[in-house]
Short mmCIF file of C-alpha atoms in Angstrom, two decimals:
data_model
loop_
_atom_site.label_atom_id
_atom_site.label_comp_id
_atom_site.label_asym_id
_atom_site.label_seq_id
_atom_site.Cartn_x
_atom_site.Cartn_y
_atom_site.Cartn_z
CA MET A 87 4.28 -28.67 -59.17
CA GLU A 88 6.71 -27.49 -56.82
CA ARG A 89 6.27 -23.95 -57.12
CA SER A 90 2.39 -24.46 -55.91
CA SER A 91 3.91 -26.51 -52.89
CA PHE A 92 5.33 -23.21 -51.79
CA LYS A 93 2.67 -21.02 -51.72
CA LYS A 94 0.53 -23.58 -49.91
CA LYS A 95 3.07 -23.56 -47.16
CA TRP A 96 3.60 -19.62 -47.12
CA TYR A 97 -0.15 -19.68 -47.02
CA ASN A 98 -0.63 -21.88 -43.66
CA TRP A 99 2.73 -19.93 -41.63
CA ARG A 100 0.87 -16.51 -42.66
CA MET A 101 -2.53 -17.51 -41.46
CA PHE A 102 -0.65 -19.05 -38.36
CA ALA A 103 0.95 -15.68 -38.02
CA LEU A 104 -1.95 -13.54 -38.43
CA VAL A 105 -3.82 -16.05 -35.36
CA ILE A 106 -1.06 -15.69 -33.45
CA ILE A 107 -1.23 -11.93 -33.66
CA LEU A 108 -5.22 -11.46 -33.10
CA ALA A 109 -4.59 -13.90 -29.80
CA GLY A 110 -2.59 -11.71 -29.04
CA ILE A 111 -4.41 -8.61 -29.30
CA PHE A 112 -8.18 -11.03 -27.91
CA ILE A 113 -5.71 -11.11 -25.08
CA LYS A 114 -4.30 -7.71 -24.46
CA PHE A 115 -7.64 -5.80 -24.34
CA TYR A 116 -10.47 -8.55 -23.50
CA ILE A 117 -8.48 -10.81 -20.57
CA LEU A 118 -5.26 -8.78 -19.19
CA GLU A 119 -6.75 -6.11 -16.66
CA ASP A 120 -5.62 -2.55 -17.01
CA GLN A 121 -3.64 -0.90 -13.81
CA ASP A 122 -3.81 2.77 -14.41
CA GLU A 123 -1.38 4.40 -12.60
CA ASN A 124 -3.70 7.46 -12.40
CA ALA A 125 -6.47 5.73 -11.54
CA PRO A 126 -7.81 7.16 -7.86
CA VAL A 127 -7.23 5.01 -4.64
CA ALA A 128 -9.75 4.44 -2.13
CA VAL A 129 -9.00 6.04 0.86
CA GLN A 130 -9.27 4.23 4.22
CA LEU A 131 -7.60 6.31 6.63
CA GLU A 132 -7.74 10.01 6.56
CA LEU A 133 -4.20 9.92 8.34
CA ASP A 134 -4.07 14.07 8.55
CA LYS A 135 -7.68 14.16 10.70
CA VAL A 136 -6.45 11.45 12.70
CA ALA A 137 -2.25 11.13 13.60
CA PHE A 138 -1.44 13.86 16.61
CA GLY A 139 -5.38 13.70 17.52
CA SER A 140 -6.38 13.56 21.15
CA GLU A 141 -8.41 10.37 22.10
CA GLN A 142 -11.58 12.47 21.85
CA GLU A 143 -10.97 14.19 18.63
CA VAL A 144 -9.48 10.94 17.23
CA GLU A 145 -12.59 9.38 18.81
CA ALA A 146 -15.18 12.02 17.26
CA PHE A 147 -13.72 11.46 13.48
CA LEU A 148 -13.39 7.50 13.76
CA GLY A 149 -15.99 6.47 16.65
CA LYS A 150 -15.84 5.12 19.66
CA GLY A 151 -12.86 2.86 20.63
CA LYS A 152 -12.13 0.07 22.24
CA LEU A 153 -9.52 -0.28 24.44
CA LEU A 154 -6.89 -3.32 23.88
CA SER A 155 -3.72 -2.73 26.15
CA TYR A 156 -1.47 -0.59 27.69
CA PHE A 157 1.66 -0.02 25.91
CA HIS A 158 4.82 0.36 27.78
CA ASP A 159 8.21 2.50 26.75
CA ASP A 160 11.10 3.91 28.49
CA ASN A 161 12.73 5.22 25.77
CA LEU A 162 9.28 7.21 24.47
CA ASN A 163 8.45 8.36 28.39
CA CYS A 164 5.60 6.42 28.02
CA GLN A 165 4.45 4.01 31.35
CA GLN A 166 0.80 3.01 30.10
CA CYS A 167 -0.04 4.34 27.10
CA PRO A 168 -3.73 3.19 25.73
CA LYS A 169 -3.68 1.45 22.94
CA MET A 170 -7.78 1.55 21.46
CA ALA A 171 -8.81 -0.19 18.44
CA TYR A 172 -11.32 1.53 15.72
CA LYS A 173 -14.06 0.27 12.97
CA ASP A 174 -13.53 -3.11 14.55
CA GLY A 175 -9.72 -3.85 14.49
CA LYS A 176 -9.21 -2.35 11.35
CA VAL A 177 -7.42 0.76 12.61
CA GLU A 178 -5.06 0.67 15.68
CA ILE A 179 -3.54 3.72 17.46
CA ILE A 180 -1.41 4.21 20.40
CA PHE A 181 -1.82 7.01 22.06
CA ILE A 182 1.52 8.65 23.08
CA ASN A 183 1.82 11.60 25.94
CA GLN A 184 -1.66 12.15 24.64
CA ILE A 185 -1.57 12.05 21.29
CA ALA A 186 -2.37 9.29 18.33
CA ASP A 187 0.88 8.82 17.64
CA ARG A 188 1.67 5.07 16.52
CA ILE A 189 -1.16 3.94 14.02
CA THR A 190 -1.83 0.84 12.57
CA LEU A 191 -4.32 0.10 9.63
CA ASN A 192 -5.09 -3.62 9.08
CA GLY A 193 -7.63 -5.71 6.84
CA LEU A 194 -5.63 -4.03 3.07
CA SER A 195 -5.26 -7.58 1.47
CA ASP A 196 -7.18 -6.90 -1.37
CA TYR A 197 -5.03 -3.91 -2.71
CA ASN A 198 -1.31 -4.03 -4.31
CA PHE A 199 1.70 -3.55 -3.04
CA ASP A 200 2.88 -0.16 -4.65
CA GLY A 201 3.61 3.43 -3.19
CA ARG A 202 1.41 4.99 -5.36
CA VAL A 203 -1.19 2.90 -3.56
CA ILE A 204 -0.26 2.58 0.31
CA LEU A 205 -0.24 6.89 0.52
CA GLY A 206 -3.47 6.98 -1.37
CA LEU A 207 -4.68 4.89 1.37
CA LEU A 208 -3.70 7.21 3.70
CA ASP A 209 -5.06 10.46 1.61
CA LEU A 210 -1.33 11.22 1.29
CA LYS A 211 -0.90 13.15 -1.95
CA GLU A 212 2.65 13.69 -2.57
CA ASP A 213 4.24 10.12 -4.31
CA ILE A 214 7.46 10.57 -2.98
CA LYS A 215 10.10 7.29 -3.73
CA PRO A 216 10.33 4.99 -0.41
CA THR A 217 13.90 5.52 1.74
CA ILE A 218 13.16 1.09 1.51
CA ASP A 219 11.88 -0.33 -1.00
CA ASN A 220 11.68 -4.29 -1.17
CA GLN A 221 9.26 -7.36 -1.64
CA GLU A 222 7.87 -6.88 1.35
CA LEU A 223 8.46 -3.59 3.31
CA LYS A 224 8.22 -0.10 1.50
CA GLN A 225 9.26 2.77 4.21
CA TRP A 226 9.43 6.41 3.66
CA ASP A 227 11.88 8.18 6.87
CA ASN A 228 10.12 11.88 7.41
CA TYR A 229 7.33 12.03 4.88
CA GLN A 230 5.70 15.38 5.03
CA LYS A 231 4.65 16.14 9.13
CA TYR A 232 5.41 12.06 9.97
CA SER A 233 8.47 10.50 11.61
CA GLN A 234 7.67 6.88 9.22
CA ILE A 235 5.48 5.64 7.49
CA SER A 236 5.82 1.93 6.90
CA ALA A 237 4.15 -1.22 4.68
CA PHE A 238 4.01 -4.60 5.18
CA GLY A 239 3.47 -6.88 2.38
CA ARG A 240 3.17 -10.43 1.40
CA ARG A 241 2.89 -11.71 -2.33
CA GLY A 242 2.22 -8.46 -3.85
CA LYS A 243 -0.74 -6.92 -1.82
CA ILE A 244 -0.33 -5.16 1.45
CA GLU A 245 -0.49 -6.26 4.94
CA TYR A 246 -0.67 -3.94 7.14
CA ILE A 247 0.72 0.04 6.94
CA LEU A 248 2.30 1.61 10.55
CA ILE A 249 2.61 4.93 11.41
CA LYS A 250 4.31 6.52 13.66
CA ALA A 251 3.55 10.25 13.53
CA LYS A 252 6.16 11.95 15.86
CA ALA A 253 7.27 10.07 18.69
CA ARG A 254 11.23 8.65 18.20
CA ARG A 255 13.10 6.29 19.78
CA ASN A 256 16.25 7.56 21.83
CA ALA A 257 18.20 4.75 18.91
CA ASP A 258 16.42 6.01 16.50
CA PRO A 259 18.56 8.27 14.18
CA VAL A 260 17.59 11.05 13.84
CA LYS A 261 17.64 12.87 9.95
#
C-alpha cells in the first residue's frame, strides 16, 4: 500500500515539472521578444551628409529649416550663430563659423538606449565602446571625425542625441 502512494506522488511531481518546463518554453518562444544584436537599425539622420555642411547644403538634404534663435559663445568665437530646426523640430542644428556643428536629434523615445542603436540611428557603422556609459548618458569622444557624440536616455529609451562635430570650448581638453 505504501509503495503505490510513493509512485503516485512521484508521478505528480513529474507532471508538475513537465508543466513548468512547457510553460517556460511557451514564454520563451511566444511571449518574450528576441532582440537580435545584428538587426538593422532605422537610420534617422545620415550624419556624414549633414555635419560640417553649410546652411545651403543642409537645407538641400533636410529641406527648408526654421530659425529658432541665435547662439552666443565667446569661447567658440560665435557671436550670432543661427540655431535652425529641420523636419518639424526633429533635427536642430547650430551653425558655428558657417558650418553645421552642434546637431541635436530629438524624438527618439521609441528606440532602446543601446550603443549600437544610437550609432545606427546616425548611420555610423563602427561599433565603438563609449567613453562614458551609464543609464542616462552614453558618450563617445573623438568618434571618427566628430569631436563628441552624446546620447541621453531615460528608462532604457533614448531621449535625444547631441553631436558636436568640430568646435570645442577652450576649456575642453583636447585628446
